[in-house]
Coordinates of C-alpha atoms in Angstrom, one line a residue:
M1 CA 9.0 1.7 -7.7
T2 CA 9.8 4.4 -10.1
R3 CA 7.8 5.6 -12.8
R4 CA 10.6 4.1 -15.2
T5 CA 10.5 0.8 -13.5
H6 CA 7.3 0.4 -13.8
A7 CA 7.8 1.5 -17.9
A8 CA 10.4 -1.2 -18.0
L9 CA 8.0 -3.9 -16.4
A10 CA 5.2 -3.0 -18.7
A11 CA 6.8 -3.4 -21.7
A12 CA 8.4 -6.6 -20.9
L13 CA 5.0 -7.6 -20.0
A14 CA 3.4 -6.5 -23.3
A15 CA 5.7 -8.6 -25.0
T16 CA 4.8 -11.5 -23.0
L17 CA 1.2 -10.6 -22.0
T18 CA -1.0 -9.7 -24.6
L19 CA -4.6 -9.9 -23.3
G20 CA -7.2 -7.9 -23.9
L21 CA -10.3 -6.2 -22.3
G22 CA -13.1 -9.1 -22.5
A23 CA -15.9 -10.1 -20.8
C24 CA -16.1 -10.9 -17.1
K25 CA -19.8 -12.0 -16.7
N26 CA -21.5 -10.4 -20.0
D27 CA -20.3 -11.1 -23.5
K28 CA -20.9 -15.1 -23.8
S29 CA -19.6 -15.1 -27.5
D30 CA -16.1 -13.5 -26.0
S31 CA -16.0 -11.6 -29.3
G32 CA -15.6 -8.4 -30.7
G33 CA -14.7 -4.6 -30.5
D34 CA -12.0 -4.8 -27.7
A35 CA -12.2 -7.9 -26.5
A36 CA -9.6 -10.9 -27.1
P37 CA -10.5 -14.2 -27.9
S38 CA -9.9 -17.0 -25.3
S39 CA -7.1 -18.8 -27.0
T40 CA -5.0 -15.2 -26.4
K41 CA -1.7 -16.7 -24.5
G42 CA -1.0 -15.3 -21.0
P43 CA 2.6 -15.1 -19.2
G44 CA 2.8 -18.7 -19.2
A45 CA -0.1 -20.9 -19.2
E46 CA -2.7 -20.3 -22.2
S47 CA -5.9 -17.7 -21.1
G48 CA -8.6 -20.1 -21.0
S49 CA -6.7 -23.2 -20.2
I50 CA -6.6 -25.4 -17.0
I51 CA -3.4 -25.3 -15.4
G52 CA -1.8 -28.7 -14.4
G53 CA -4.3 -30.8 -16.2
T54 CA -6.8 -32.9 -14.1
P55 CA -6.2 -32.9 -10.1
A56 CA -6.3 -36.4 -8.3
K57 CA -8.7 -37.3 -5.5
G58 CA -7.1 -36.3 -2.1
G59 CA -4.7 -34.0 0.1
T60 CA -4.5 -31.0 1.2
L61 CA -4.9 -27.7 -0.8
D62 CA -3.6 -24.6 0.8
I63 CA -4.3 -21.4 0.4
L64 CA -2.6 -18.1 1.2
T65 CA -4.2 -14.6 1.8
N66 CA -3.9 -11.1 3.5
Q67 CA -7.0 -11.1 4.6
D68 CA -9.7 -12.6 6.9
F69 CA -13.3 -12.9 5.4
A70 CA -15.4 -10.1 5.3
H71 CA -18.5 -12.3 5.4
L72 CA -19.1 -16.0 5.1
D73 CA -23.0 -15.9 5.7
P74 CA -24.8 -16.1 2.6
A75 CA -26.9 -13.6 3.4
R76 CA -23.9 -11.2 3.8
N77 CA -21.3 -12.1 1.4
W78 CA -21.1 -9.9 -1.5
T79 CA -17.2 -9.5 -2.6
V80 CA -14.8 -11.1 -4.8
P81 CA -13.2 -13.4 -4.0
H82 CA -15.3 -14.5 -0.9
M83 CA -18.5 -15.6 -3.0
D84 CA -16.3 -17.5 -5.0
F85 CA -15.0 -19.5 -1.6
G86 CA -18.4 -19.8 -0.1
T87 CA -20.7 -20.5 -3.0
R88 CA -18.3 -23.3 -4.8
L89 CA -17.1 -24.5 -1.1
L90 CA -19.7 -24.2 1.6
Y91 CA -23.1 -23.7 0.2
R92 CA -25.4 -23.9 -2.9
T93 CA -27.3 -21.7 -4.8
L94 CA -30.3 -22.5 -7.1
T95 CA -28.5 -21.8 -9.8
T96 CA -24.7 -21.2 -10.4
F97 CA -21.8 -20.0 -13.1
K98 CA -20.6 -23.2 -15.0
S99 CA -16.9 -24.4 -13.7
E100 CA -15.1 -23.9 -17.2
P101 CA -12.4 -21.9 -18.5
G102 CA -12.6 -18.9 -21.0
A103 CA -16.0 -17.9 -22.1
A104 CA -17.9 -21.1 -20.6
G105 CA -17.5 -19.7 -17.0
S106 CA -20.0 -17.1 -17.8
E107 CA -23.0 -19.6 -18.3
I108 CA -25.8 -20.2 -15.9
V109 CA -26.4 -23.9 -14.7
P110 CA -28.8 -25.6 -12.6
D111 CA -27.2 -26.0 -9.1
L112 CA -29.8 -27.2 -6.1
A113 CA -32.5 -26.9 -8.6
T114 CA -33.5 -29.0 -11.5
D115 CA -33.3 -26.5 -14.3
L116 CA -33.3 -22.7 -15.0
G117 CA -36.5 -21.9 -13.4
K118 CA -40.1 -21.5 -14.8
S119 CA -41.4 -18.1 -15.7
S120 CA -45.0 -16.7 -15.5
D121 CA -46.9 -13.8 -15.5
G122 CA -44.7 -12.4 -17.8
G123 CA -41.8 -12.7 -15.9
K124 CA -43.1 -11.8 -12.9
V125 CA -43.5 -15.4 -11.3
W126 CA -40.2 -17.5 -11.4
T127 CA -40.9 -21.0 -9.9
F128 CA -38.0 -23.7 -9.4
T129 CA -37.9 -27.2 -8.3
L130 CA -35.5 -28.8 -5.9
K131 CA -33.3 -31.7 -7.0
D132 CA -34.6 -35.1 -4.8
G133 CA -32.0 -36.1 -1.9
L134 CA -30.1 -33.0 -1.1
K135 CA -28.7 -33.2 2.5
Y136 CA -27.0 -30.5 4.7
E137 CA -23.9 -31.5 6.3
D138 CA -25.6 -33.5 9.3
G139 CA -27.7 -35.5 6.8
S140 CA -30.9 -33.6 7.2
P141 CA -32.8 -32.9 3.7
I142 CA -32.6 -29.4 2.5
K143 CA -36.3 -27.7 1.9
S144 CA -37.3 -25.2 0.1
A145 CA -38.3 -23.1 2.8
D146 CA -34.5 -23.0 4.0
I147 CA -33.6 -21.1 0.8
K148 CA -36.8 -18.9 1.3
Y149 CA -35.3 -18.2 5.1
N150 CA -32.3 -17.0 3.9
V151 CA -33.7 -14.8 1.0
E152 CA -35.8 -13.3 4.3
R153 CA -32.7 -12.9 6.0
S154 CA -31.0 -10.6 3.7
F155 CA -33.5 -8.4 4.7
S156 CA -32.8 -7.8 8.1
P157 CA -30.6 -4.7 9.1
D158 CA -28.2 -6.2 11.6
L159 CA -27.5 -8.5 8.3
T160 CA -25.6 -5.9 6.6
G161 CA -23.1 -6.3 3.3
G162 CA -24.9 -9.0 1.3
P163 CA -26.8 -8.8 -2.4
D164 CA -29.6 -6.4 -2.4
Y165 CA -31.7 -8.1 -5.5
A166 CA -33.9 -9.6 -3.2
V167 CA -35.0 -6.3 -1.7
Q168 CA -35.6 -4.7 -4.7
Y169 CA -37.0 -7.5 -7.2
L170 CA -39.5 -9.4 -4.6
A171 CA -42.8 -7.8 -4.3
D172 CA -44.1 -6.3 -1.0
G173 CA -40.5 -6.3 0.4
D174 CA -39.9 -2.3 0.5
K175 CA -41.3 -2.6 4.4
Y176 CA -40.2 -6.1 5.6
K177 CA -37.1 -6.0 8.2
G178 CA -36.3 -9.6 7.8
P179 CA -37.4 -13.0 9.7
L180 CA -35.4 -12.4 12.9
T181 CA -39.0 -10.9 14.6
G182 CA -40.8 -13.6 13.4
E183 CA -42.4 -11.8 10.3
H184 CA -42.2 -14.3 7.0
L185 CA -42.8 -12.6 3.2
A186 CA -45.7 -13.6 1.5
S187 CA -43.7 -12.9 -2.2
I188 CA -42.2 -16.1 -1.8
E189 CA -44.6 -19.5 -1.7
T190 CA -43.0 -22.8 -0.8
P191 CA -46.3 -25.1 -1.5
D192 CA -43.9 -28.2 -0.5
D193 CA -40.4 -29.1 0.3
R194 CA -39.3 -29.2 -3.5
T195 CA -41.1 -26.2 -5.2
I196 CA -40.2 -22.6 -4.4
V197 CA -42.0 -19.6 -5.8
F198 CA -40.7 -16.0 -6.1
H199 CA -43.3 -13.2 -7.0
L200 CA -41.7 -10.4 -8.5
K201 CA -42.7 -6.4 -8.8
R202 CA -41.6 -6.3 -12.1
P203 CA -40.8 -8.4 -14.7
V204 CA -37.1 -9.8 -14.5
A205 CA -35.9 -11.7 -17.6
E206 CA -32.6 -12.9 -15.9
F207 CA -33.8 -14.4 -12.6
S208 CA -32.2 -17.4 -13.3
D209 CA -28.5 -15.3 -13.3
T210 CA -30.2 -13.5 -10.2
V211 CA -30.1 -16.9 -8.1
T212 CA -26.7 -17.6 -8.7
L213 CA -25.7 -15.0 -5.8
P214 CA -25.5 -16.6 -1.9
T215 CA -29.1 -14.8 -0.9
F216 CA -30.2 -17.7 -2.6
S217 CA -28.8 -20.5 -0.4
P218 CA -30.5 -22.7 2.4
V219 CA -30.1 -21.5 5.6
P220 CA -32.5 -23.6 8.3
Q221 CA -34.1 -21.8 11.0
S222 CA -32.8 -24.1 13.1
Q223 CA -29.1 -23.1 12.6
E224 CA -30.0 -19.3 12.6
K225 CA -27.3 -17.3 14.9
G226 CA -27.7 -13.8 13.8
T227 CA -24.3 -12.0 13.1
Q228 CA -22.4 -14.7 15.0
Y229 CA -23.5 -17.1 11.6
D230 CA -20.7 -15.5 9.9
S231 CA -18.3 -17.2 11.8
R232 CA -20.0 -21.1 11.2
P233 CA -22.5 -21.2 8.2
F234 CA -24.3 -24.4 8.0
S235 CA -22.9 -26.4 5.1
S236 CA -24.9 -27.6 2.1
G237 CA -21.6 -27.6 -0.3
P238 CA -19.0 -30.1 -0.5
Y239 CA -16.9 -29.1 2.6
K240 CA -17.9 -27.9 6.1
I241 CA -15.6 -25.8 8.6
E242 CA -13.7 -27.7 11.3
S243 CA -12.1 -25.0 12.6
Y244 CA -12.3 -20.9 12.1
D245 CA -9.6 -18.9 14.1
R246 CA -10.4 -15.2 12.7
G247 CA -7.9 -13.5 11.1
K248 CA -5.0 -16.5 11.1
Q249 CA -6.3 -20.0 9.9
L250 CA -9.7 -21.7 8.1
V251 CA -10.0 -25.3 8.1
L252 CA -12.6 -26.9 5.9
V253 CA -13.4 -31.1 5.3
R254 CA -15.5 -32.7 3.4
N255 CA -19.0 -32.8 4.0
T256 CA -19.8 -36.5 3.7
N257 CA -23.5 -35.8 2.9
W258 CA -22.7 -33.7 -0.1
D259 CA -23.8 -35.9 -3.1
Q260 CA -21.5 -35.5 -6.1
A261 CA -24.6 -37.0 -8.2
S262 CA -26.6 -34.0 -7.7
D263 CA -23.6 -31.5 -8.3
T264 CA -22.3 -31.8 -11.6
V265 CA -20.1 -28.4 -11.3
R266 CA -18.2 -28.8 -8.0
K267 CA -15.7 -31.8 -8.3
A268 CA -14.1 -31.0 -4.0
Y269 CA -10.8 -33.1 -5.1
P270 CA -9.2 -31.9 -2.0
D271 CA -10.0 -33.9 1.2
K272 CA -9.1 -30.5 3.3
I273 CA -8.9 -27.0 2.5
V274 CA -6.3 -24.8 4.7
V275 CA -7.1 -20.9 4.5
T276 CA -3.9 -19.2 6.2
E277 CA -4.6 -15.7 6.7
G278 CA -2.3 -12.7 7.7
I279 CA 0.0 -13.4 5.3
K280 CA 1.6 -9.2 4.4
G281 CA 2.9 -7.4 1.6
G282 CA 3.9 -10.4 -1.6
Q283 CA 5.0 -12.8 0.9
A284 CA 1.9 -15.1 -0.4
D285 CA 3.2 -14.5 -4.3
D286 CA 6.8 -15.2 -3.0
R287 CA 6.0 -18.6 -1.4
I288 CA 4.3 -20.0 -4.3
I289 CA 6.6 -18.9 -7.0
A290 CA 9.4 -21.0 -5.0
S291 CA 7.3 -23.5 -4.0
D292 CA 9.0 -25.3 -1.4
G293 CA 7.8 -28.0 1.1
A294 CA 3.6 -27.4 1.4
D295 CA 3.6 -24.3 -0.5
A296 CA 4.2 -26.8 -3.5
N297 CA 0.4 -26.9 -2.9
A298 CA -0.6 -23.5 -2.5
I299 CA -2.8 -20.9 -4.4
N300 CA -2.9 -17.4 -3.4
M301 CA -6.1 -15.5 -2.6
P302 CA -7.6 -13.2 -4.0
W303 CA -4.8 -12.8 -6.4
M304 CA -1.0 -12.2 -7.3
Q305 CA 0.1 -9.2 -6.7
H306 CA 0.8 -7.1 -10.0
E307 CA 4.4 -6.3 -8.7
S308 CA 5.2 -9.9 -8.6
V309 CA 5.0 -10.5 -12.3
A310 CA 8.1 -9.2 -12.8
K311 CA 9.3 -12.1 -10.9
V312 CA 7.5 -14.7 -12.8
L313 CA 8.7 -14.1 -16.4
P314 CA 12.2 -14.3 -16.6
K315 CA 11.7 -18.2 -15.1
A316 CA 10.2 -20.3 -17.9
D317 CA 9.0 -22.9 -15.5
V318 CA 7.1 -20.5 -13.4
R319 CA 5.2 -19.0 -16.2
E320 CA 3.9 -22.4 -16.4
R321 CA 2.0 -21.8 -13.8
M322 CA 0.6 -18.0 -14.5
T323 CA -2.1 -16.9 -16.2
A324 CA -4.0 -13.4 -16.1
E325 CA -7.9 -13.6 -16.5
R326 CA -9.7 -10.8 -17.7
T327 CA -12.4 -9.1 -15.7
G328 CA -15.3 -7.3 -15.9
C329 CA -15.1 -4.9 -13.5
T330 CA -14.4 -1.3 -13.3
D331 CA -12.2 0.7 -10.4
M332 CA -13.3 3.9 -9.9
L333 CA -12.6 6.9 -7.6
Y334 CA -15.6 7.5 -5.8
L335 CA -16.7 10.8 -4.8
N336 CA -18.8 11.6 -1.6
T337 CA -21.4 13.3 -3.0
A338 CA -23.2 13.7 0.4
K339 CA -20.6 16.5 1.7
A340 CA -18.6 19.2 0.2
P341 CA -16.6 20.0 -1.8
F342 CA -18.1 17.1 -3.7
D343 CA -21.8 17.8 -3.6
D344 CA -21.0 20.4 -6.1
P345 CA -20.9 19.1 -9.5
K346 CA -18.8 21.4 -10.9
V347 CA -16.0 19.8 -8.6
R348 CA -16.8 16.5 -9.7
E349 CA -16.3 17.6 -13.0
A350 CA -12.8 19.1 -12.7
M351 CA -12.0 15.2 -10.9
M352 CA -12.7 14.1 -14.2
W353 CA -10.2 16.3 -15.6
A354 CA -7.6 16.4 -12.8
V355 CA -7.0 12.7 -12.3
D356 CA -4.1 10.7 -14.0
R357 CA -5.6 7.4 -14.8
E358 CA -2.3 6.6 -16.7
A359 CA -0.6 6.7 -13.2
Q360 CA -3.2 4.5 -12.0
V361 CA -2.2 1.3 -14.7
T362 CA 1.2 2.1 -13.8
A363 CA 0.8 1.8 -10.1
F364 CA -1.3 -1.6 -10.4
G365 CA 1.6 -2.7 -13.0
G366 CA 1.8 -1.1 -16.1
P367 CA -0.7 -1.5 -19.7
A368 CA -0.4 -4.9 -20.1
V369 CA -2.4 -6.0 -17.2
T370 CA -4.1 -3.0 -16.8
D371 CA -6.4 -1.0 -19.0
V372 CA -7.2 2.8 -18.8
A373 CA -11.0 3.4 -18.6
T374 CA -12.8 5.7 -20.2
S375 CA -16.7 5.0 -19.2
F376 CA -18.2 3.4 -16.2
L377 CA -19.7 0.4 -17.6
P378 CA -16.6 -2.2 -18.9
P379 CA -16.4 -3.2 -22.4
S380 CA -17.8 -6.3 -21.2
L381 CA -21.1 -4.5 -20.9
T382 CA -21.0 -2.6 -24.0
G383 CA -20.6 -5.2 -26.6
G384 CA -17.3 -5.3 -26.4
E385 CA -16.7 -1.5 -27.8
K386 CA -14.3 1.0 -25.4
A387 CA -16.8 4.0 -24.9
D388 CA -14.9 6.9 -24.1
P389 CA -17.9 9.5 -24.1
L390 CA -15.9 12.5 -22.6
K391 CA -12.8 12.2 -24.3
I392 CA -10.3 13.3 -21.5
P393 CA -6.7 12.4 -21.8
A394 CA -6.0 9.8 -19.9
A395 CA -3.2 11.8 -17.9
G396 CA -5.8 14.0 -16.9
D397 CA -5.8 17.8 -18.1
P398 CA -4.8 19.9 -14.9
E399 CA -5.2 23.0 -16.5
K400 CA -8.4 22.4 -17.4
A401 CA -9.4 21.0 -13.9
K402 CA -8.0 24.1 -12.2
A403 CA -10.3 25.9 -14.4
L404 CA -13.5 24.1 -13.3
L405 CA -12.3 24.7 -10.0
K406 CA -12.0 28.2 -9.9
E407 CA -15.5 28.7 -11.8
A408 CA -17.0 26.7 -8.6
G409 CA -14.8 28.9 -6.2
K410 CA -13.2 26.4 -4.8
T411 CA -9.6 26.3 -4.6
D412 CA -7.0 24.9 -2.1
L413 CA -9.6 22.1 -1.0
K414 CA -8.2 19.3 1.6
V415 CA -10.4 15.8 1.6
S416 CA -9.5 12.4 2.6
L417 CA -9.0 9.5 0.7
T418 CA -9.3 6.4 2.3
V419 CA -8.4 2.6 0.2
S420 CA -7.7 -0.9 1.0
L421 CA -4.0 -1.2 2.7
G422 CA -3.1 -2.8 -0.7
D423 CA -4.1 0.0 -2.5
K424 CA -1.9 2.5 -0.8
T425 CA 0.7 2.6 -3.7
R426 CA -2.9 4.0 -6.0
A427 CA -3.7 6.6 -3.3
E428 CA -0.5 7.9 -3.5
A429 CA -1.0 8.4 -7.2
I430 CA -4.2 10.0 -6.8
Q431 CA -2.9 12.6 -4.2
Q432 CA -0.1 13.4 -6.8
S433 CA -2.6 14.2 -9.5
L434 CA -5.1 16.1 -7.4
S435 CA -1.8 18.0 -5.5
K436 CA -1.0 19.3 -9.3
V437 CA -4.9 21.3 -8.9
G438 CA -4.5 22.2 -5.6
V439 CA -6.5 19.7 -3.6
Q440 CA -4.7 18.5 -0.9
V441 CA -4.9 15.1 -0.2
T442 CA -4.8 12.6 3.1
V443 CA -4.9 9.3 2.3
N444 CA -5.6 7.0 5.1
T445 CA -5.2 3.3 5.0
V446 CA -7.7 0.3 6.0
D447 CA -7.1 -3.6 6.8
P448 CA -8.7 -5.3 4.2
S449 CA -10.9 -7.4 6.3
A450 CA -12.7 -4.1 8.1
F451 CA -13.0 -1.7 4.4
T452 CA -16.1 -2.6 3.2
D453 CA -17.7 -2.3 6.4
T454 CA -15.5 1.0 7.2
L455 CA -17.3 2.7 3.9
G456 CA -20.4 1.0 4.2
D457 CA -21.0 3.4 7.4
T458 CA -22.5 6.3 5.5
K459 CA -22.6 9.0 8.0
N460 CA -18.8 8.5 8.5
A461 CA -17.7 7.9 4.9
P462 CA -14.6 9.9 3.5
E463 CA -14.8 12.1 1.2
L464 CA -12.7 10.1 -1.4
T465 CA -12.0 6.2 -2.0
I466 CA -11.0 4.0 -4.8
N467 CA -13.0 0.7 -5.0
G468 CA -14.0 -1.2 -8.0
W469 CA -17.7 -3.2 -8.7
C470 CA -18.0 -6.3 -11.3
P471 CA -21.4 -7.4 -12.6
D472 CA -23.2 -10.3 -10.6
Y473 CA -23.8 -11.8 -14.3
P474 CA -24.2 -10.6 -17.6
S475 CA -25.9 -7.3 -17.8
A476 CA -25.8 -3.9 -17.1
A477 CA -28.7 -3.7 -14.5
T478 CA -26.3 -5.3 -12.2
F479 CA -23.8 -2.6 -12.6
L480 CA -25.3 0.7 -12.7
P481 CA -28.3 1.0 -10.5
F482 CA -25.7 -0.5 -7.9
L483 CA -23.5 2.1 -8.3
F484 CA -25.4 5.1 -8.7
D485 CA -29.2 4.5 -7.8
G486 CA -30.0 6.9 -4.3
R487 CA -32.5 4.1 -3.3
T488 CA -29.8 1.6 -2.9
I489 CA -27.8 3.6 0.1
K490 CA -28.1 2.4 3.5
E491 CA -26.8 4.0 6.7
K492 CA -24.9 0.9 7.5
G493 CA -23.6 -1.4 5.1
N494 CA -24.0 0.9 2.4
Q495 CA -22.3 -1.1 -0.5
G496 CA -21.7 -0.5 -4.2
N497 CA -23.1 3.7 -4.2
Y498 CA -20.3 4.8 -1.9
S499 CA -20.6 8.2 -3.8
Q500 CA -23.8 8.5 -2.1
F501 CA -25.3 9.6 -5.2
R502 CA -29.2 10.4 -5.6
D503 CA -30.2 11.6 -8.8
Q504 CA -34.2 11.8 -9.5
A505 CA -33.4 11.9 -13.2
T506 CA -31.3 9.2 -13.0
M507 CA -33.3 6.7 -11.2
D508 CA -36.2 7.6 -13.3
R509 CA -34.3 6.7 -16.2
M510 CA -33.3 3.6 -14.5
D511 CA -37.1 2.8 -13.5
Q512 CA -37.8 2.7 -17.4
I513 CA -34.4 1.0 -18.4
A514 CA -36.0 -2.0 -16.1
A515 CA -39.4 -1.8 -17.4
M516 CA -38.2 -2.5 -21.0
T517 CA -38.9 -5.8 -22.6
D518 CA -36.6 -6.0 -25.2
V519 CA -33.3 -6.4 -24.3
N520 CA -31.5 -5.0 -27.3
E521 CA -33.3 -1.5 -26.4
A522 CA -32.5 -1.9 -22.8
N523 CA -29.0 -2.4 -23.7
K524 CA -28.7 0.9 -25.5
A525 CA -30.8 2.9 -22.9
W526 CA -28.0 1.8 -20.3
K527 CA -24.9 2.7 -22.6
Q528 CA -26.7 5.9 -22.9
L529 CA -27.2 6.7 -19.4
D530 CA -23.6 5.6 -18.8
E531 CA -22.9 8.8 -20.9
D532 CA -25.0 10.7 -18.9
L533 CA -23.7 9.8 -15.7
M534 CA -20.2 10.3 -17.0
K535 CA -21.1 14.1 -17.6
K536 CA -22.5 14.1 -13.8
A537 CA -19.7 13.1 -12.1
P538 CA -20.3 11.3 -9.1
A539 CA -17.3 8.9 -9.5
V540 CA -14.0 8.8 -11.9
P541 CA -13.4 5.2 -13.7
L542 CA -10.0 4.7 -13.2
M543 CA -9.3 1.2 -15.0
W544 CA -10.0 -2.1 -16.2
Q545 CA -7.8 -5.0 -14.3
R546 CA -7.0 -8.6 -15.0
R547 CA -6.1 -11.1 -12.7
P548 CA -2.8 -12.7 -12.2
L549 CA -3.4 -16.2 -10.9
M550 CA -0.4 -18.2 -9.4
V551 CA -0.3 -21.8 -8.2
G552 CA 2.4 -24.1 -6.8
T553 CA 4.0 -26.7 -8.3
N554 CA 1.5 -29.4 -7.2
V555 CA -1.5 -27.5 -7.9
A556 CA -3.8 -28.8 -10.8
G557 CA -7.2 -27.8 -12.3
A558 CA -6.8 -24.4 -11.8
F559 CA -7.9 -21.4 -14.3
G560 CA -10.0 -18.4 -14.0
N561 CA -13.6 -18.4 -14.0
S562 CA -15.2 -15.3 -16.0
G563 CA -18.4 -16.0 -13.9
F564 CA -15.8 -14.9 -10.6
A565 CA -14.7 -11.8 -12.2
G566 CA -11.6 -14.2 -13.2
M567 CA -10.8 -15.4 -9.6
I568 CA -9.5 -19.2 -9.9
D569 CA -12.4 -21.4 -9.2
L570 CA -12.2 -23.2 -6.1
A571 CA -14.7 -25.9 -7.8
T572 CA -12.5 -28.1 -9.7
V573 CA -9.2 -26.9 -8.1
G574 CA -6.8 -29.9 -6.5
L575 CA -3.4 -31.3 -6.5
K576 CA -1.7 -33.6 -9.3
D577 CA -0.3 -35.8 -6.1
P578 CA -2.3 -35.8 -2.8
A579 CA 0.8 -38.0 -1.0
K580 CA 2.8 -34.6 -1.6
G581 CA -0.4 -32.6 0.1
K582 CA -1.0 -34.2 3.7
G583 CA -1.8 -32.3 6.5

């Protein structure tokens, strides 16, 4: 599409869709600054509302996607939308996000645990008690030792890709290499089958939020299959895997040993869920818009392509099946600081001025569904305020960038940019931006299912990549440390710090903020660190996006959950008429 066509689309969207930046997993009040209220109308269904009403029990829900799952093993699952899929359908965690539209979706509620945990020793010890009568798919009991075992698995060097919170927070975990060699972690105690006690290196006030992550779901040691566990996790949730043909189809059926009485979050409306993978381009969008036959029972994953929104707006009946939910995520151009030329701070500063962020917004569907990012922290983690410490024009300043490159003695640079297949248009926009300052960019695309693992190989990582980061729960502590703390970098399975940024002053300040007991003081310190990092330029913030969500005509109970970065909440989605969704 040409820039003019994008501009026309943006104007049409702006007239219909007026969503603010809003919070993904922070700002539970959902107010202040640039954050729009949850009642702001989207392109059809009201933002914060439930599309299709309340589902009926039964039938087959179809999920259409262009990608296979990166990981379903809960020790390795750390990617939107796969965390949503895993923790809503296949396994439960100690706590979880409430299943409600709007700001309430960021609230934390008990899941396997009876409450949000009890802290002691100034927040360094956390104790959780499991609900009574919890069972796996084969009817065997879920025990506290199973949660301990999965947390231990997250330390295993062979089981890469998962959340790092246990590694960062648990005492005596620095040299631990997981349970596959027979060793166990002393900082997790299970005095009985229903009690689990975590001993932390330092106080963590939001540990109740931390245990929403898949790391804190149960895996019995008897089911251990190493890396093969990815293909068949043992269910503690409402569904179990009937079949899984990688890259083609995943079929879930009911876990008859899941007890609704123990689960206040998941409703498990469909009898079966069929995920069809490998659907290219906007074909899934087109099928759901048309809603012919079985596609009336379908949703897409992860979300509708922004280019497809223009097909929806002229049709009032279709608009009613679409909404665009806000996220707390920031998309960035990561600069690999571990190799030339981006080991030079002056070259990195030049990139800040060279990138045309308006072109990124245009490539992603226009300003009605995307906003130019002016800082690493999204407004949802800065009290709704849009921080802009460097005051760089949204379209960049090529002359300033060229002057900085000349000052660094680096002209006529040649670099590679690796992106997921769906981000090729955005990569080409970066390529065009940098060509204006004398930087030649070669664009490489990777299949979405392999993208995370490709970037996680630090020795072979590209000079540039486009990716995003969302907070795992409402705290800047789940954002900046994972992006820019050099101690989180792994040789294989590296996540978050794709810039491979190692800066001692930054790490020291992160430790100081982590030790703060005053939440307001810590929030101010994170904002200041964000400003300091913008000046050091390990990455270029590009945009803050929203999720356009589309469902078939027979789908009900659909809404974007702010706790899962605006994804459709799979805990409560189902069909209006199950008889039309048999499969």
